[in-house]
mmCIF file of C-alpha atoms and ligand atoms in Angstrom:
data_model
loop_
_atom_site.group_PDB
_atom_site.id
_atom_site.type_symbol
_atom_site.label_atom_id
_atom_site.label_comp_id
_atom_site.label_asym_id
_atom_site.label_seq_id
_atom_site.Cartn_x
_atom_site.Cartn_y
_atom_site.Cartn_z
ATOM 1 C CA MET Z 1 13.699 -20.448 10.299
ATOM 2 C CA ASP Z 2 12.308 -17.576 8.702
ATOM 3 C CA VAL Z 3 8.820 -18.159 9.588
ATOM 4 C CA ALA Z 4 9.391 -20.187 12.973
ATOM 5 C CA LEU Z 5 11.536 -17.021 14.220
ATOM 6 C CA ALA Z 6 8.298 -14.869 13.255
ATOM 7 C CA ALA Z 7 5.932 -16.589 14.393
ATOM 8 C CA GLN Z 8 8.140 -16.480 17.559
ATOM 9 C CA TRP Z 9 8.532 -13.343 17.455
ATOM 10 C CA LEU Z 10 5.028 -12.597 16.902
ATOM 11 C CA ARG Z 11 3.905 -14.952 19.821
ATOM 12 C CA ALA Z 12 5.145 -12.827 22.276
ATOM 13 C CA SER Z 13 3.097 -9.868 20.562
ATOM 14 C CA GLU Z 14 6.950 -8.207 19.256
ATOM 15 C CA PRO Z 15 5.799 -6.566 15.536
ATOM 16 C CA VAL Z 16 8.039 -8.385 13.231
ATOM 17 C CA ALA Z 17 8.114 -6.561 9.060
ATOM 18 C CA ILE Z 18 6.270 -9.239 6.529
ATOM 19 C CA PRO Z 19 6.380 -9.566 2.473
ATOM 20 C CA THR Z 20 2.952 -9.249 0.682
ATOM 21 C CA GLU Z 21 2.585 -9.656 -3.335
ATOM 22 C CA THR Z 22 1.949 -5.110 -2.736
ATOM 23 C CA VAL Z 23 4.468 -4.045 -0.305
ATOM 24 C CA TYR Z 24 5.988 -5.803 2.808
ATOM 25 C CA GLY Z 25 4.308 -5.023 6.233
ATOM 26 C CA LEU Z 26 4.442 -4.529 9.873
ATOM 27 C CA ALA Z 27 2.233 -7.180 11.352
ATOM 28 C CA GLY Z 28 1.610 -7.915 14.621
ATOM 29 C CA ASN Z 29 -1.577 -9.983 16.672
ATOM 30 C CA ALA Z 30 -3.969 -8.255 15.608
ATOM 31 C CA LEU Z 31 -6.547 -9.739 18.805
ATOM 32 C CA ASP Z 32 -3.439 -8.584 21.156
ATOM 33 C CA VAL Z 33 -4.750 -5.220 21.891
ATOM 34 C CA ALA Z 34 -0.509 -4.593 22.787
ATOM 35 C CA ALA Z 35 0.654 -6.188 19.385
ATOM 36 C CA VAL Z 36 -0.878 -4.227 17.992
ATOM 37 C CA ALA Z 37 -0.056 -0.548 20.252
ATOM 38 C CA ARG Z 38 3.725 -1.878 19.800
ATOM 39 C CA ILE Z 39 2.960 -1.235 15.369
ATOM 40 C CA PHE Z 40 1.490 2.260 15.996
ATOM 41 C CA GLU Z 41 4.792 3.556 18.186
ATOM 42 C CA VAL Z 42 7.036 1.719 15.575
ATOM 43 C CA LYS Z 43 5.056 3.685 12.934
ATOM 44 C CA ASN Z 44 4.387 7.279 14.861
ATOM 45 C CA ARG Z 45 1.108 5.658 12.810
ATOM 46 C CA PRO Z 46 -1.796 7.787 14.505
ATOM 47 C CA THR Z 47 -4.649 5.758 15.531
ATOM 48 C CA PHE Z 48 -7.563 7.548 14.097
ATOM 49 C CA ASP Z 49 -6.079 5.542 10.686
ATOM 50 C CA PRO Z 50 -6.765 2.136 11.297
ATOM 51 C CA LEU Z 51 -5.305 -1.813 9.931
ATOM 52 C CA ILE Z 52 -5.554 -4.434 7.764
ATOM 53 C CA VAL Z 53 -6.282 -7.921 9.042
ATOM 54 C CA HIS Z 54 -4.727 -10.503 7.164
ATOM 55 C CA VAL Z 55 -6.018 -14.013 7.215
ATOM 56 C CA ALA Z 56 -5.058 -17.324 5.822
ATOM 57 C CA ASN Z 57 -7.373 -18.583 3.504
ATOM 58 C CA VAL Z 58 -11.619 -16.378 3.506
ATOM 59 C CA ALA Z 59 -12.719 -19.650 5.586
ATOM 60 C CA ALA Z 60 -10.885 -17.733 7.902
ATOM 61 C CA VAL Z 61 -12.851 -14.755 6.788
ATOM 62 C CA GLU Z 62 -15.986 -15.676 8.120
ATOM 63 C CA ALA Z 63 -15.085 -16.468 11.898
ATOM 64 C CA HIS Z 64 -13.929 -12.265 12.009
ATOM 65 C CA VAL Z 65 -17.446 -10.740 10.178
ATOM 66 C CA LEU Z 66 -20.522 -10.695 10.453
ATOM 67 C CA ASP Z 67 -21.839 -10.323 6.661
ATOM 68 C CA PHE Z 68 -20.045 -11.481 4.015
ATOM 69 C CA PRO Z 69 -22.289 -10.337 1.028
ATOM 70 C CA ALA Z 70 -22.197 -12.329 -2.069
ATOM 71 C CA ALA Z 71 -21.607 -9.640 -3.920
ATOM 72 C CA ALA Z 72 -17.611 -9.515 -1.915
ATOM 73 C CA ARG Z 73 -18.056 -13.228 -1.938
ATOM 74 C CA ARG Z 74 -17.673 -13.042 -5.554
ATOM 75 C CA LEU Z 75 -14.695 -10.647 -5.136
ATOM 76 C CA ALA Z 76 -13.364 -13.266 -2.694
ATOM 77 C CA ALA Z 77 -13.280 -15.862 -5.108
ATOM 78 C CA HIS Z 78 -11.366 -14.410 -8.227
ATOM 79 C CA PHE Z 79 -8.725 -11.993 -6.157
ATOM 80 C CA TRP Z 80 -7.928 -14.180 -3.260
ATOM 81 C CA PRO Z 81 -5.356 -14.266 -2.298
ATOM 82 C CA GLY Z 82 -3.925 -11.175 -3.670
ATOM 83 C CA PRO Z 83 -3.928 -7.510 -4.028
ATOM 84 C CA LEU Z 84 -6.994 -7.115 -2.302
ATOM 85 C CA THR Z 85 -8.891 -5.227 0.919
ATOM 86 C CA LEU Z 86 -12.761 -5.605 2.071
ATOM 87 C CA LEU Z 87 -13.965 -3.883 4.306
ATOM 88 C CA LEU Z 88 -17.151 -6.228 6.294
ATOM 89 C CA PRO Z 89 -19.249 -5.034 9.693
ATOM 90 C CA LYS Z 90 -16.658 -7.362 12.624
ATOM 91 C CA GLN Z 91 -17.113 -9.209 15.147
ATOM 92 C CA PRO Z 92 -17.207 -7.924 18.273
ATOM 93 C CA HIS Z 93 -13.629 -8.929 19.239
ATOM 94 C CA ILE Z 94 -11.430 -7.580 16.654
ATOM 95 C CA PRO Z 95 -10.066 -4.997 18.499
ATOM 96 C CA ASP Z 96 -11.220 -1.007 18.266
ATOM 97 C CA LEU Z 97 -7.569 -0.379 18.164
ATOM 98 C CA VAL Z 98 -7.663 -2.266 14.551
ATOM 99 C CA THR Z 99 -10.643 -0.440 12.823
ATOM 100 C CA ALA Z 100 -10.538 3.037 14.636
ATOM 101 C CA GLY Z 101 -13.666 2.009 16.712
ATOM 102 C CA LEU Z 102 -15.175 1.838 12.730
ATOM 103 C CA PRO Z 103 -17.534 -1.124 12.049
ATOM 104 C CA ARG Z 104 -15.607 -2.804 9.753
ATOM 105 C CA VAL Z 105 -12.673 -4.694 9.281
ATOM 106 C CA ALA Z 106 -10.773 -4.868 6.720
ATOM 107 C CA ILE Z 107 -9.563 -7.577 6.061
ATOM 108 C CA ARG Z 108 -7.736 -9.417 2.477
ATOM 109 C CA VAL Z 109 -5.999 -13.035 2.186
ATOM 110 C CA PRO Z 110 -2.295 -11.730 0.466
ATOM 111 C CA VAL Z 111 -0.272 -14.348 -1.810
ATOM 112 C CA HIS Z 112 3.291 -14.591 -0.822
ATOM 113 C CA PRO Z 113 4.108 -18.008 0.497
ATOM 114 C CA LEU Z 114 6.411 -16.931 3.759
ATOM 115 C CA THR Z 115 3.449 -15.026 4.230
ATOM 116 C CA ARG Z 116 0.682 -17.353 4.122
ATOM 117 C CA ALA Z 117 2.987 -20.490 6.096
ATOM 118 C CA LEU Z 118 3.250 -17.654 8.522
ATOM 119 C CA LEU Z 119 -0.198 -17.053 8.546
ATOM 120 C CA GLU Z 120 -0.739 -21.000 8.054
ATOM 121 C CA SER Z 121 0.707 -21.377 11.660
ATOM 122 C CA LEU Z 122 -0.597 -18.736 13.780
ATOM 123 C CA PRO Z 123 -3.465 -18.847 15.801
ATOM 124 C CA PHE Z 124 -4.192 -14.939 15.474
ATOM 125 C CA PRO Z 125 -4.436 -13.169 11.909
ATOM 126 C CA LEU Z 126 -1.985 -10.835 11.539
ATOM 127 C CA ALA Z 127 -2.535 -7.008 11.526
ATOM 128 C CA ALA Z 128 0.149 -5.175 9.404
ATOM 129 C CA PRO Z 129 0.474 -1.618 7.593
ATOM 130 C CA SER Z 130 2.959 -0.892 5.424
ATOM 131 C CA ALA Z 131 6.406 -0.738 6.726
ATOM 132 C CA ASN Z 132 7.515 2.335 7.163
ATOM 133 C CA PRO Z 133 7.198 5.114 9.054
ATOM 134 C CA PHE Z 134 3.519 7.078 8.716
ATOM 135 C CA GLY Z 135 3.702 9.127 5.492
ATOM 136 C CA TYR Z 136 6.897 7.699 4.271
ATOM 137 C CA ILE Z 137 7.510 5.363 0.732
ATOM 138 C CA SER Z 138 6.050 2.133 1.025
ATOM 139 C CA PRO Z 139 8.630 -0.654 1.884
ATOM 140 C CA THR Z 140 8.896 -3.344 -1.465
ATOM 141 C CA THR Z 141 11.888 -4.942 -0.106
ATOM 142 C CA ALA Z 142 14.019 -5.939 3.187
ATOM 143 C CA GLN Z 143 16.074 -3.309 2.351
ATOM 144 C CA HIS Z 144 13.653 -1.253 2.108
ATOM 145 C CA VAL Z 145 12.627 -2.183 5.984
ATOM 146 C CA TYR Z 146 15.902 -2.147 7.265
ATOM 147 C CA ASP Z 147 16.592 1.277 5.522
ATOM 148 C CA GLN Z 148 14.330 2.600 8.677
ATOM 149 C CA LEU Z 149 12.996 0.333 11.027
ATOM 150 C CA ASN Z 150 16.292 -1.212 11.945
ATOM 151 C CA GLY Z 151 16.669 -1.254 15.792
ATOM 152 C CA LEU Z 152 12.764 -0.926 16.146
ATOM 153 C CA ILE Z 153 11.958 -4.307 14.513
ATOM 154 C CA PRO Z 154 12.905 -7.607 16.478
ATOM 155 C CA TYR Z 155 13.049 -8.718 12.845
ATOM 156 C CA ILE Z 156 12.447 -8.773 9.145
ATOM 157 C CA VAL Z 157 11.018 -11.758 6.998
ATOM 158 C CA ASP Z 158 12.895 -11.603 3.229
ATOM 159 C CA GLY Z 159 10.560 -12.037 0.065
ATOM 160 C CA GLY Z 160 12.625 -10.820 -2.055
ATOM 161 C CA ALA Z 161 10.929 -7.915 -4.029
ATOM 162 C CA CYS Z 162 7.599 -7.395 -3.948
ATOM 163 C CA GLU Z 163 5.408 -8.778 -7.190
ATOM 164 C CA VAL Z 164 2.781 -5.745 -7.071
ATOM 165 C CA GLY Z 165 4.548 -2.762 -6.129
ATOM 166 C CA VAL Z 166 1.350 -0.880 -4.808
ATOM 167 C CA GLU Z 167 -0.607 -1.318 -2.308
ATOM 168 C CA SER Z 168 -4.014 -3.868 -1.628
ATOM 169 C CA THR Z 169 -6.810 -2.371 -4.398
ATOM 170 C CA ILE Z 170 -9.692 -1.614 -1.257
ATOM 171 C CA VAL Z 171 -13.438 -2.228 -1.454
ATOM 172 C CA GLY Z 172 -16.723 -1.878 0.986
ATOM 173 C CA TRP Z 173 -20.550 -0.730 0.853
ATOM 174 C CA GLU Z 174 -22.872 1.458 1.579
ATOM 175 C CA GLY Z 175 -26.163 -0.326 1.593
ATOM 176 C CA GLU Z 176 -26.055 -2.237 -2.159
ATOM 177 C CA GLU Z 177 -23.189 0.663 -3.365
ATOM 178 C CA ALA Z 178 -19.846 -0.785 -3.602
ATOM 179 C CA VAL Z 179 -17.364 1.856 -3.387
ATOM 180 C CA LEU Z 180 -13.140 1.717 -3.621
ATOM 181 C CA TYR Z 181 -11.867 3.492 -0.921
ATOM 182 C CA ARG Z 182 -8.442 3.277 -2.108
ATOM 183 C CA LEU Z 183 -7.090 2.141 -6.244
ATOM 184 C CA GLY Z 184 -4.724 -0.405 -5.944
ATOM 185 C CA GLY Z 185 -2.840 -4.002 -7.061
ATOM 186 C CA ILE Z 186 -6.525 -4.807 -8.495
ATOM 187 C CA SER Z 187 -7.418 -2.495 -11.561
ATOM 188 C CA VAL Z 188 -10.895 -0.773 -10.976
ATOM 189 C CA GLU Z 189 -11.536 -2.701 -14.506
ATOM 190 C CA ALA Z 190 -11.016 -5.583 -13.060
ATOM 191 C CA ILE Z 191 -13.367 -5.751 -10.444
ATOM 192 C CA GLU Z 192 -16.028 -4.150 -12.363
ATOM 193 C CA SER Z 193 -15.514 -6.832 -14.755
ATOM 194 C CA VAL Z 194 -16.288 -9.406 -11.749
ATOM 195 C CA ILE Z 195 -19.178 -7.665 -9.951
ATOM 196 C CA GLY Z 196 -20.813 -4.849 -12.349
ATOM 197 C CA LYS Z 197 -19.442 -1.080 -11.406
ATOM 198 C CA LEU Z 198 -18.800 0.732 -8.435
ATOM 199 C CA ARG Z 199 -18.085 4.288 -7.071
ATOM 200 C CA VAL Z 200 -14.657 4.979 -7.136
ATOM 201 C CA GLN Z 201 -14.020 7.513 -4.182
ATOM 202 C CA PRO Z 202 -10.320 7.527 -3.147
ATOM 203 C CA ASN Z 203 -10.071 11.552 -2.312
ATOM 204 C CA GLN Z 204 -11.959 11.351 0.381
ATOM 205 C CA SER Z 205 -9.126 12.298 2.906
ATOM 206 C CA SER Z 206 -12.073 14.112 4.973
ATOM 207 C CA ASN Z 207 -13.605 10.803 5.532
ATOM 208 C CA PRO Z 208 -13.537 9.029 8.435
ATOM 209 C CA ALA Z 209 -13.842 5.308 6.849
ATOM 210 C CA ALA Z 210 -10.968 5.502 5.724
ATOM 211 C CA PRO Z 211 -8.950 7.876 6.903
ATOM 212 C CA GLY Z 212 -4.953 6.293 5.396
ATOM 213 C CA MET Z 213 -6.767 8.286 2.642
ATOM 214 C CA LEU Z 214 -4.781 10.980 3.996
ATOM 215 C CA LYS Z 215 -4.150 13.835 0.133
ATOM 216 C CA SER Z 216 -0.366 13.648 1.492
ATOM 217 C CA HIS Z 217 1.129 10.204 1.388
ATOM 218 C CA TYR Z 218 3.679 7.841 0.397
ATOM 219 C CA ALA Z 219 5.881 11.079 0.142
ATOM 220 C CA PRO Z 220 9.347 11.575 -0.594
ATOM 221 C CA ALA Z 221 11.144 14.086 1.510
ATOM 222 C CA LYS Z 222 12.804 15.825 -1.375
ATOM 223 C CA PRO Z 223 9.324 17.770 -3.563
ATOM 224 C CA LEU Z 224 7.845 16.068 -6.252
ATOM 225 C CA TYR Z 225 6.042 17.817 -9.159
ATOM 226 C CA LEU Z 226 3.817 16.021 -11.769
ATOM 227 C CA GLY Z 227 3.131 16.617 -15.346
ATOM 228 C CA ASP Z 228 3.671 17.861 -18.340
ATOM 229 C CA LEU Z 229 7.618 16.819 -18.529
ATOM 230 C CA SER Z 230 8.508 18.422 -21.231
ATOM 231 C CA VAL Z 231 7.575 22.265 -19.310
ATOM 232 C CA LEU Z 232 8.470 20.672 -16.313
ATOM 233 C CA SER Z 233 12.384 19.803 -17.553
ATOM 234 C CA LYS Z 234 12.810 23.058 -19.022
ATOM 235 C CA GLN Z 235 11.042 25.118 -15.819
ATOM 236 C CA PHE Z 236 13.649 22.883 -13.723
ATOM 237 C CA ALA Z 237 16.821 22.758 -16.645
ATOM 238 C CA THR Z 238 19.214 24.582 -14.270
ATOM 239 C CA GLN Z 239 18.545 22.346 -11.418
ATOM 240 C CA LYS Z 240 19.872 18.856 -9.886
ATOM 241 C CA THR Z 241 16.102 16.801 -11.410
ATOM 242 C CA GLY Z 242 15.441 13.102 -11.155
ATOM 243 C CA VAL Z 243 12.905 11.887 -13.901
ATOM 244 C CA LEU Z 244 10.262 9.518 -13.439
ATOM 245 C CA SER Z 245 8.534 8.469 -16.797
ATOM 246 C CA LEU Z 246 7.055 4.927 -18.152
ATOM 247 C CA GLU Z 247 8.658 5.332 -21.217
ATOM 248 C CA LYS Z 248 11.814 6.828 -21.752
ATOM 249 C CA GLN Z 249 11.442 10.624 -22.045
ATOM 250 C CA ILE Z 250 14.472 12.432 -25.015
ATOM 251 C CA ASP Z 251 15.583 15.801 -24.747
ATOM 252 C CA LEU Z 252 16.260 16.044 -21.809
ATOM 253 C CA PRO Z 253 19.402 17.325 -19.979
ATOM 254 C CA ALA Z 254 22.197 15.708 -19.605
ATOM 255 C CA HIS Z 255 22.544 16.300 -16.197
ATOM 256 C CA PHE Z 256 19.127 15.024 -15.452
ATOM 257 C CA LEU Z 257 19.247 11.695 -13.463
ATOM 258 C CA GLU Z 258 16.040 9.257 -15.581
ATOM 259 C CA ILE Z 259 14.436 6.295 -14.045
ATOM 260 C CA VAL Z 260 12.507 4.754 -16.877
ATOM 261 C CA LEU Z 261 9.347 2.644 -14.756
ATOM 262 C CA SER Z 262 8.878 -0.358 -17.376
ATOM 263 C CA GLU Z 263 11.106 0.076 -21.153
ATOM 264 C CA THR Z 264 8.298 -2.037 -22.433
ATOM 265 C CA GLY Z 265 5.740 0.734 -21.176
ATOM 266 C CA ASP Z 266 3.905 -1.935 -19.246
ATOM 267 C CA LEU Z 267 2.416 -0.607 -16.436
ATOM 268 C CA ASN Z 268 1.986 -3.577 -13.679
ATOM 269 C CA GLU Z 269 5.710 -3.186 -14.097
ATOM 270 C CA ALA Z 270 5.700 0.171 -13.619
ATOM 271 C CA ALA Z 271 3.859 -0.015 -10.763
ATOM 272 C CA GLN Z 272 6.327 -2.788 -9.229
ATOM 273 C CA HIS Z 273 9.235 -0.186 -9.827
ATOM 274 C CA LEU Z 274 7.377 2.765 -8.335
ATOM 275 C CA PHE Z 275 8.147 2.643 -4.855
ATOM 276 C CA ALA Z 276 12.058 1.794 -4.977
ATOM 277 C CA ALA Z 277 11.562 4.156 -8.068
ATOM 278 C CA LEU Z 278 10.968 7.344 -5.697
ATOM 279 C CA ARG Z 279 13.380 5.657 -2.800
ATOM 280 C CA GLN Z 280 16.172 5.503 -5.027
ATOM 281 C CA LEU Z 281 15.854 9.105 -6.237
ATOM 282 C CA ASP Z 282 14.532 10.286 -2.609
ATOM 283 C CA THR Z 283 18.256 9.647 -1.127
ATOM 284 C CA SER Z 284 20.324 10.512 -4.327
ATOM 285 C CA ASP Z 285 21.816 13.817 -4.799
ATOM 286 C CA ILE Z 286 19.540 15.638 -6.715
ATOM 287 C CA GLU Z 287 17.287 18.349 -5.547
ATOM 288 C CA ILE Z 288 13.753 18.025 -7.020
ATOM 289 C CA ILE Z 289 12.040 15.098 -8.555
ATOM 290 C CA ILE Z 290 9.582 15.565 -11.614
ATOM 291 C CA ALA Z 291 7.471 13.136 -13.129
ATOM 292 C CA ALA Z 292 5.525 12.043 -15.976
ATOM 293 C CA PRO Z 293 1.060 10.417 -15.290
ATOM 294 C CA MET Z 294 1.026 7.367 -16.262
ATOM 295 C CA PRO Z 295 -1.966 6.006 -18.865
ATOM 296 C CA GLU Z 296 -5.220 6.542 -16.326
ATOM 297 C CA LEU Z 297 -5.978 2.486 -16.807
ATOM 298 C CA GLY Z 298 -5.064 -0.155 -15.403
ATOM 299 C CA LEU Z 299 -2.454 0.433 -12.294
ATOM 300 C CA GLY Z 300 -1.759 3.432 -14.089
ATOM 301 C CA ARG Z 301 -4.511 4.795 -11.482
ATOM 302 C CA ALA Z 302 -2.823 3.520 -8.635
ATOM 303 C CA ILE Z 303 -0.143 4.188 -9.840
ATOM 304 C CA ASN Z 304 -1.499 8.318 -10.534
ATOM 305 C CA ASP Z 305 -3.167 8.536 -7.065
ATOM 306 C CA ARG Z 306 0.174 8.288 -4.674
ATOM 307 C CA LEU Z 307 2.397 10.230 -7.336
ATOM 308 C CA ARG Z 308 -0.390 12.986 -6.367
ATOM 309 C CA ARG Z 309 -0.067 11.635 -3.356
ATOM 310 C CA ALA Z 310 4.089 12.267 -3.190
ATOM 311 C CA SER Z 311 3.211 15.418 -5.299
ATOM 312 C CA VAL Z 312 2.937 19.541 -4.102
ATOM 313 C CA GLN Z 313 0.234 20.426 -3.514
ATOM 314 C CA THR Z 314 -0.408 22.763 -6.686
ATOM 315 C CA ASN Z 315 -0.482 20.221 -8.414
ATOM 316 C CA SER Z 316 -2.836 18.148 -9.926
ATOM 317 C CA ILE Z 317 -3.317 15.823 -12.964
HETATM 318 O O1 TXA E 1 -1.605 -3.857 0.563
HETATM 319 C C1 TXA E 1 -2.145 -3.449 2.158
HETATM 320 O O2 TXA E 1 -3.214 -3.266 1.670
HETATM 321 C C2 TXA E 1 -1.172 -3.857 2.643
HETATM 322 C C3 TXA E 1 -0.103 -5.626 3.040
HETATM 323 C C4 TXA E 1 0.911 -4.721 3.979
HETATM 324 O O3 TXA E 1 -0.798 -6.001 3.320
HETATM 325 N N1 TXA E 1 -1.051 -3.414 4.265
HETATM 326 C C5 TXA E 1 -1.270 -1.569 3.799
HETATM 327 O O4 TXA E 1 -2.016 -1.346 5.069
HETATM 328 O O5 TXA E 1 -0.585 -0.590 2.854
HETATM 329 P P1 TXA E 1 -1.988 1.257 5.315
HETATM 330 O O6 TXA E 1 -1.880 0.977 6.824
HETATM 331 O O7 TXA E 1 -0.893 0.703 4.762
HETATM 332 O O8 TXA E 1 -2.912 1.047 3.887
HETATM 333 C C6 TXA E 1 -3.888 0.816 4.898
HETATM 334 C C7 TXA E 1 -5.673 1.378 4.889
HETATM 335 C C8 TXA E 1 -5.389 2.724 6.068
HETATM 336 O O9 TXA E 1 -5.137 3.873 6.481
HETATM 337 C C9 TXA E 1 -7.042 2.803 5.589
HETATM 338 O O10 TXA E 1 -7.319 3.739 4.570
HETATM 339 C C10 TXA E 1 -7.538 1.701 5.192
HETATM 340 O O11 TXA E 1 -6.544 0.859 4.704
HETATM 341 N N2 TXA E 1 -8.124 1.235 6.498
HETATM 342 C C11 TXA E 1 -7.802 -0.152 7.027
HETATM 343 N N3 TXA E 1 -9.235 -0.838 8.053
HETATM 344 C C12 TXA E 1 -10.575 0.440 8.224
HETATM 345 C C13 TXA E 1 -11.737 0.058 8.243
HETATM 346 N N4 TXA E 1 -11.746 -0.202 9.148
HETATM 347 N N5 TXA E 1 -12.478 1.300 7.795
HETATM 348 C C14 TXA E 1 -11.299 2.137 6.819
HETATM 349 N N6 TXA E 1 -10.812 1.620 6.364
HETATM 350 C C15 TXA E 1 -9.827 0.824 6.991
HETATM 351 MG MG1 MG E 2 0.280 2.398 4.223
#
């Protein structure tokens, strides 16, 4: 019984890896400072980078926030359970370690049935960052978690491959204005169809309100260049080069290793495969990775955001 065993460890303040629809999370009792501290320790994560709190349903959110404005309720009604995180003013019982001392808590209701069953069985919410060492690519399978955290955590709940593949979209309010702080599994277009125009500001690496938006993040160990593949493939023609693209490229040197993210050019499917593809290239014997930007629409924007942060910083799209 995966869920019952996971619950036992979590009640004992130990971190457990859990599946969500976005990426695997490294969960701990969000109300227990010792459990939260273990998460930071295992991930080697700086404590200025706050954690997302996961709850079983919308009703459970009420218990942890001081205010749940109408626009936030509309988004919750549309997208929860799902890959959307809301920043709402926190109640005092949410430890400062969870929010890095910030007045708002990031909170969401995940979709995955095992994790929902787990949350329903526990008397506390779960703080969970992505289950990767800080700065590396997020895990989208239990094997990814095992490869990096084996020996550091007592238990991984295996819920299969994540369906969305990129992290949740983060939305909060500054006064009346809705602000999107992280591009993710719910597209900008989908959010705007519910609450109207919002400010998209995902790149504020210096902004302590969203410290997880550090410019260099989600990064493979190998250098990744983002740009026009016909130019990059010539530039790196003599090297062992891995290629990440939405659709099949013609005219690549035969020794290149190409990963096509979606045979049909579907951006949702591409998002689903993105992190596994990056890991595959990073662990193969290639020397560098070249990647093509996706169309800037739907989940293409979240994919481009991750590729930009993973890339050699002189390159931009
Ligand atoms: O899809 C997801 O959101 C996954 C799964 C496991 O739920 N979680 C995830 O967590 O991506 P993490 O820790 O890798 O990214 C969370 C980011 C932080 O880096 C930070 O930018 C933002 O959420 N965040 C969390 N709490 C915040 C707060 N109180 N104020 C501002 N930003 C916050
Ligand atoms: Mg993360």
